[in-house]
PDB file of C-alpha atoms in Angstrom:
ATOM      1  CA  MET F   1     -26.128 -29.472 -16.415  1.00 45.00           C
ATOM      2  CA  LYS F   2     -28.563 -29.988 -13.588  1.00 47.00           C
ATOM      3  CA  ASN F   3     -27.205 -30.571 -10.127  1.00 49.00           C
ATOM      4  CA  ALA F   4     -28.452 -30.672  -6.567  1.00 45.00           C
ATOM      5  CA  VAL F   5     -27.651 -27.048  -5.798  1.00 49.00           C
ATOM      6  CA  VAL F   6     -29.412 -25.581  -8.838  1.00 50.00           C
ATOM      7  CA  THR F   7     -32.546 -27.683  -8.462  1.00 50.00           C
ATOM      8  CA  SER F   8     -32.667 -27.364  -4.675  1.00 52.00           C
ATOM      9  CA  LYS F   9     -35.314 -25.053  -3.243  1.00 61.00           C
ATOM     10  CA  ASN F  10     -33.523 -25.015   0.104  1.00 76.00           C
ATOM     11  CA  SER F  11     -33.045 -21.305   0.675  1.00 87.00           C
ATOM     12  CA  VAL F  12     -30.626 -21.810   3.582  1.00 88.00           C
ATOM     13  CA  THR F  13     -28.318 -23.876   1.376  1.00 88.00           C
ATOM     14  CA  GLN F  14     -28.524 -21.329  -1.432  1.00 90.00           C
ATOM     15  CA  MET F  15     -27.858 -18.431   0.940  1.00 90.00           C
ATOM     16  CA  THR F  16     -24.867 -20.281   2.379  1.00 93.00           C
ATOM     17  CA  TYR F  17     -23.403 -20.891  -1.068  1.00 93.00           C
ATOM     18  CA  CYS F  18     -24.117 -17.274  -1.981  1.00 94.00           C
ATOM     19  CA  ALA F  19     -22.246 -16.073   1.121  1.00 94.00           C
ATOM     20  CA  ILE F  20     -19.294 -18.317   0.265  1.00 96.00           C
ATOM     21  CA  PHE F  21     -19.178 -16.892  -3.257  1.00 96.00           C
ATOM     22  CA  VAL F  22     -19.349 -13.325  -1.929  1.00 95.00           C
ATOM     23  CA  GLY F  23     -16.404 -14.195   0.333  1.00 94.00           C
ATOM     24  CA  LEU F  24     -14.516 -15.581  -2.651  1.00 95.00           C
ATOM     25  CA  SER F  25     -15.356 -12.378  -4.525  1.00 93.00           C
ATOM     26  CA  TYR F  26     -13.729 -10.433  -1.702  1.00 91.00           C
ATOM     27  CA  ILE F  27     -10.572 -12.510  -2.068  1.00 93.00           C
ATOM     28  CA  GLY F  28     -10.706 -11.952  -5.835  1.00 89.00           C
ATOM     29  CA  ALA F  29     -11.214  -8.233  -5.212  1.00 86.00           C
ATOM     30  CA  LEU F  30      -7.816  -8.170  -3.541  1.00 87.00           C
ATOM     31  CA  LEU F  31      -6.199  -9.584  -6.695  1.00 86.00           C
ATOM     32  CA  LYS F  32      -6.078  -6.359  -8.712  1.00 82.00           C
ATOM     33  CA  ILE F  33      -5.295  -6.294 -12.417  1.00 82.00           C
ATOM     34  CA  GLN F  34      -5.456  -2.538 -13.035  1.00 78.00           C
ATOM     35  CA  GLY F  35      -6.999   0.079 -10.755  1.00 72.00           C
ATOM     36  CA  SER F  36     -10.318  -1.315  -9.583  1.00 70.00           C
ATOM     37  CA  ILE F  37     -10.290  -4.134 -12.160  1.00 80.00           C
ATOM     38  CA  ALA F  38      -9.830  -7.423 -10.291  1.00 81.00           C
ATOM     39  CA  PHE F  39     -10.749 -11.095 -10.151  1.00 87.00           C
ATOM     40  CA  ASP F  40     -13.941 -10.374  -8.212  1.00 88.00           C
ATOM     41  CA  SER F  41     -16.400 -11.569 -10.846  1.00 94.00           C
ATOM     42  CA  MET F  42     -15.165 -15.147 -11.332  1.00 96.00           C
ATOM     43  CA  PRO F  43     -17.098 -16.379  -8.261  1.00 97.00           C
ATOM     44  CA  ALA F  44     -20.174 -14.514  -9.531  1.00 98.00           C
ATOM     45  CA  TYR F  45     -20.042 -16.239 -12.914  1.00 98.00           C
ATOM     46  CA  PHE F  46     -19.516 -19.570 -11.165  1.00 97.00           C
ATOM     47  CA  ALA F  47     -22.466 -18.823  -8.865  1.00 97.00           C
ATOM     48  CA  ALA F  48     -24.616 -17.986 -11.902  1.00 97.00           C
ATOM     49  CA  ILE F  49     -23.877 -21.455 -13.277  1.00 96.00           C
ATOM     50  CA  LEU F  50     -24.317 -23.262  -9.972  1.00 94.00           C
ATOM     51  CA  LEU F  51     -27.064 -21.294  -8.197  1.00 94.00           C
ATOM     52  CA  GLY F  52     -28.789 -19.604 -11.117  1.00 95.00           C
ATOM     53  CA  PRO F  53     -28.692 -16.179 -12.755  1.00 97.00           C
ATOM     54  CA  SER F  54     -30.349 -14.219  -9.942  1.00 96.00           C
ATOM     55  CA  LEU F  55     -28.042 -15.315  -7.134  1.00 96.00           C
ATOM     56  CA  GLY F  56     -25.065 -15.006  -9.466  1.00 97.00           C
ATOM     57  CA  ALA F  57     -26.098 -11.404 -10.119  1.00 98.00           C
ATOM     58  CA  VAL F  58     -26.258 -10.718  -6.369  1.00 96.00           C
ATOM     59  CA  VAL F  59     -22.726 -12.083  -5.979  1.00 96.00           C
ATOM     60  CA  GLY F  60     -21.614  -9.963  -8.962  1.00 96.00           C
ATOM     61  CA  VAL F  61     -23.009  -6.748  -7.490  1.00 96.00           C
ATOM     62  CA  LEU F  62     -21.508  -7.397  -4.058  1.00 93.00           C
ATOM     63  CA  GLY F  63     -18.219  -8.523  -5.601  1.00 89.00           C
ATOM     64  CA  HIS F  64     -17.855  -5.293  -7.545  1.00 90.00           C
ATOM     65  CA  LEU F  65     -18.688  -3.209  -4.500  1.00 92.00           C
ATOM     66  CA  LEU F  66     -16.046  -5.086  -2.494  1.00 87.00           C
ATOM     67  CA  THR F  67     -13.490  -4.355  -5.219  1.00 85.00           C
ATOM     68  CA  ALA F  68     -14.484  -0.689  -5.222  1.00 88.00           C
ATOM     69  CA  ILE F  69     -14.194  -0.541  -1.429  1.00 89.00           C
ATOM     70  CA  THR F  70     -10.740  -2.154  -1.429  1.00 85.00           C
ATOM     71  CA  SER F  71      -9.669   0.306  -4.155  1.00 83.00           C
ATOM     72  CA  GLY F  72     -10.985   3.375  -2.321  1.00 88.00           C
ATOM     73  CA  PHE F  73     -13.885   4.056  -4.726  1.00 90.00           C
ATOM     74  CA  PRO F  74     -11.624   5.495  -7.445  1.00 87.00           C
ATOM     75  CA  MET F  75     -14.598   6.442  -9.624  1.00 89.00           C
ATOM     76  CA  THR F  76     -16.839   7.730  -6.773  1.00 92.00           C
ATOM     77  CA  LEU F  77     -19.576   5.858  -4.926  1.00 94.00           C
ATOM     78  CA  PRO F  78     -22.401   6.799  -7.358  1.00 95.00           C
ATOM     79  CA  MET F  79     -20.365   5.601 -10.327  1.00 95.00           C
ATOM     80  CA  HIS F  80     -19.461   2.329  -8.628  1.00 95.00           C
ATOM     81  CA  LEU F  81     -23.129   1.732  -7.771  1.00 96.00           C
ATOM     82  CA  ILE F  82     -23.913   2.118 -11.479  1.00 96.00           C
ATOM     83  CA  ILE F  83     -21.057  -0.202 -12.440  1.00 95.00           C
ATOM     84  CA  ALA F  84     -22.182  -2.756  -9.822  1.00 96.00           C
ATOM     85  CA  SER F  85     -25.673  -2.697 -11.363  1.00 97.00           C
ATOM     86  CA  ILE F  86     -24.197  -3.263 -14.817  1.00 97.00           C
ATOM     87  CA  MET F  87     -22.160  -6.139 -13.370  1.00 96.00           C
ATOM     88  CA  GLY F  88     -25.316  -7.674 -11.919  1.00 98.00           C
ATOM     89  CA  VAL F  89     -27.077  -7.508 -15.284  1.00 98.00           C
ATOM     90  CA  THR F  90     -24.033  -8.996 -17.026  1.00 98.00           C
ATOM     91  CA  VAL F  91     -23.796 -11.941 -14.623  1.00 98.00           C
ATOM     92  CA  PHE F  92     -27.548 -12.500 -14.862  1.00 98.00           C
ATOM     93  CA  LEU F  93     -27.327 -12.588 -18.679  1.00 98.00           C
ATOM     94  CA  PHE F  94     -24.406 -15.012 -18.481  1.00 98.00           C
ATOM     95  CA  GLY F  95     -26.357 -17.375 -16.224  1.00 98.00           C
ATOM     96  CA  TRP F  96     -29.511 -17.053 -18.290  1.00 98.00           C
ATOM     97  CA  VAL F  97     -27.739 -17.796 -21.586  1.00 98.00           C
ATOM     98  CA  TYR F  98     -25.762 -20.616 -19.932  1.00 97.00           C
ATOM     99  CA  LYS F  99     -28.976 -22.324 -18.783  1.00 96.00           C
ATOM    100  CA  ARG F 100     -30.725 -21.931 -22.132  1.00 96.00           C
ATOM    101  CA  SER F 101     -27.856 -22.452 -24.553  1.00 94.00           C
ATOM    102  CA  ASN F 102     -24.236 -23.407 -23.921  1.00 94.00           C
ATOM    103  CA  TYR F 103     -21.131 -22.207 -22.147  1.00 96.00           C
ATOM    104  CA  ILE F 104     -19.494 -20.811 -25.297  1.00 97.00           C
ATOM    105  CA  LEU F 105     -22.366 -18.472 -26.160  1.00 98.00           C
ATOM    106  CA  ALA F 106     -22.764 -17.527 -22.493  1.00 98.00           C
ATOM    107  CA  SER F 107     -19.051 -16.741 -22.220  1.00 98.00           C
ATOM    108  CA  ILE F 108     -19.055 -14.604 -25.362  1.00 98.00           C
ATOM    109  CA  THR F 109     -22.134 -12.748 -24.111  1.00 97.00           C
ATOM    110  CA  ALA F 110     -20.540 -12.046 -20.722  1.00 98.00           C
ATOM    111  CA  ILE F 111     -17.208 -10.938 -22.180  1.00 98.00           C
ATOM    112  CA  ILE F 112     -18.890  -8.537 -24.617  1.00 98.00           C
ATOM    113  CA  PHE F 113     -21.274  -7.141 -21.993  1.00 97.00           C
ATOM    114  CA  ASN F 114     -18.665  -6.836 -19.241  1.00 96.00           C
ATOM    115  CA  GLY F 115     -16.015  -5.505 -21.622  1.00 96.00           C
ATOM    116  CA  PRO F 116     -16.990  -3.052 -24.376  1.00 98.00           C
ATOM    117  CA  VAL F 117     -20.673  -2.615 -23.456  1.00 98.00           C
ATOM    118  CA  SER F 118     -20.120  -1.904 -19.765  1.00 97.00           C
ATOM    119  CA  THR F 119     -17.163   0.355 -20.564  1.00 96.00           C
ATOM    120  CA  LEU F 120     -19.313   2.329 -22.992  1.00 97.00           C
ATOM    121  CA  LEU F 121     -22.060   2.635 -20.371  1.00 97.00           C
ATOM    122  CA  ALA F 122     -19.504   3.684 -17.750  1.00 95.00           C
ATOM    123  CA  ALA F 123     -18.159   6.326 -20.142  1.00 96.00           C
ATOM    124  CA  TYR F 124     -21.681   7.659 -20.686  1.00 97.00           C
ATOM    125  CA  PHE F 125     -22.630   7.752 -16.999  1.00 96.00           C
ATOM    126  CA  SER F 126     -19.287   9.247 -15.988  1.00 95.00           C
ATOM    127  CA  THR F 127     -19.992  12.105 -18.394  1.00 95.00           C
ATOM    128  CA  LEU F 128     -23.446  12.608 -16.863  1.00 96.00           C
ATOM    129  CA  LEU F 129     -21.852  12.703 -13.408  1.00 95.00           C
ATOM    130  CA  ALA F 130     -19.353  15.310 -14.696  1.00 93.00           C
ATOM    131  CA  MET F 131     -16.378  13.219 -13.656  1.00 92.00           C
ATOM    132  CA  GLN F 132     -12.924  14.373 -14.662  1.00 91.00           C
ATOM    133  CA  PHE F 133     -11.993  10.951 -16.082  1.00 90.00           C
ATOM    134  CA  SER F 134     -14.991  10.330 -18.338  1.00 91.00           C
ATOM    135  CA  GLY F 135     -16.337   9.882 -21.840  1.00 93.00           C
ATOM    136  CA  TRP F 136     -14.153   8.544 -24.611  1.00 96.00           C
ATOM    137  CA  THR F 137     -11.015   8.991 -22.509  1.00 95.00           C
ATOM    138  CA  LEU F 138     -12.433   6.552 -19.968  1.00 93.00           C
ATOM    139  CA  PHE F 139     -13.622   4.195 -22.695  1.00 96.00           C
ATOM    140  CA  TYR F 140     -10.295   3.966 -24.513  1.00 96.00           C
ATOM    141  CA  ALA F 141      -8.298   3.643 -21.286  1.00 93.00           C
ATOM    142  CA  MET F 142     -10.479   0.874 -19.843  1.00 93.00           C
ATOM    143  CA  VAL F 143     -11.952  -1.167 -22.699  1.00 96.00           C
ATOM    144  CA  ILE F 144      -8.971  -3.444 -23.380  1.00 95.00           C
ATOM    145  CA  PRO F 145      -7.941  -4.192 -19.767  1.00 93.00           C
ATOM    146  CA  LEU F 146     -11.567  -4.670 -18.719  1.00 94.00           C
ATOM    147  CA  THR F 147     -12.323  -6.978 -21.654  1.00 96.00           C
ATOM    148  CA  LEU F 148      -9.217  -9.074 -20.959  1.00 94.00           C
ATOM    149  CA  ALA F 149     -10.025  -9.266 -17.244  1.00 93.00           C
ATOM    150  CA  SER F 150     -13.610 -10.174 -18.060  1.00 95.00           C
ATOM    151  CA  ALA F 151     -12.447 -12.947 -20.369  1.00 97.00           C
ATOM    152  CA  ALA F 152     -10.134 -14.285 -17.651  1.00 94.00           C
ATOM    153  CA  ASN F 153     -12.917 -14.228 -15.028  1.00 95.00           C
ATOM    154  CA  VAL F 154     -15.485 -15.907 -17.295  1.00 98.00           C
ATOM    155  CA  ILE F 155     -13.109 -18.530 -18.664  1.00 97.00           C
ATOM    156  CA  LEU F 156     -11.844 -19.417 -15.173  1.00 95.00           C
ATOM    157  CA  ALA F 157     -15.425 -19.845 -13.925  1.00 96.00           C
ATOM    158  CA  VAL F 158     -16.353 -22.125 -16.833  1.00 97.00           C
ATOM    159  CA  ILE F 159     -13.143 -24.166 -16.526  1.00 96.00           C
ATOM    160  CA  LEU F 160     -13.684 -24.563 -12.787  1.00 95.00           C
ATOM    161  CA  HIS F 161     -17.275 -25.696 -13.319  1.00 94.00           C
ATOM    162  CA  LYS F 162     -16.272 -28.159 -16.035  1.00 93.00           C
ATOM    163  CA  ALA F 163     -13.401 -29.487 -13.894  1.00 94.00           C
ATOM    164  CA  MET F 164     -15.644 -30.036 -10.882  1.00 90.00           C
ATOM    165  CA  GLY F 165     -18.283 -31.702 -13.036  1.00 79.00           C
ATOM    166  CA  LYS F 166     -20.484 -34.133 -11.168  1.00 71.00           C
ATOM    167  CA  ARG F 167     -18.783 -33.455  -7.832  1.00 73.00           C
ATOM    168  CA  LEU F 168     -21.012 -30.410  -7.380  1.00 67.00           C
TER     169      LEU F 168
END
């Protein structure tokens, strides 16, 4: 669905929307599900639909970092920088698939990448960083809550976009 925001080349407008979505990510970061898992990525997925994959990824990275900050960096700063990067890639993929295909395939892609794939990557990198909570222990403890939270964030973003429709 093409709309004025996506097709606009007005960088001030896009930056303003991006800032609003980062602010919404901060609010979502305060709504914790488990540990540092929160509703911070819903605005990023929505931004990926509305503003495009790149700006959505920026919102996703900043949203995760805000969640990590409000949680006290429970997995250390280096680990949260890695996770924020993974989040950025996931949101970018969601926006890219959404633009080229449909919301169902994009949602499935995002849920799989932000759930099991990102948890597996986090388990790997946590082992490399010699963290106490790492490897398969981290994977098994986080994969289900993270996948469910990811599904909630993605589905809420798609529902919100569909509900707003042509008003955007």
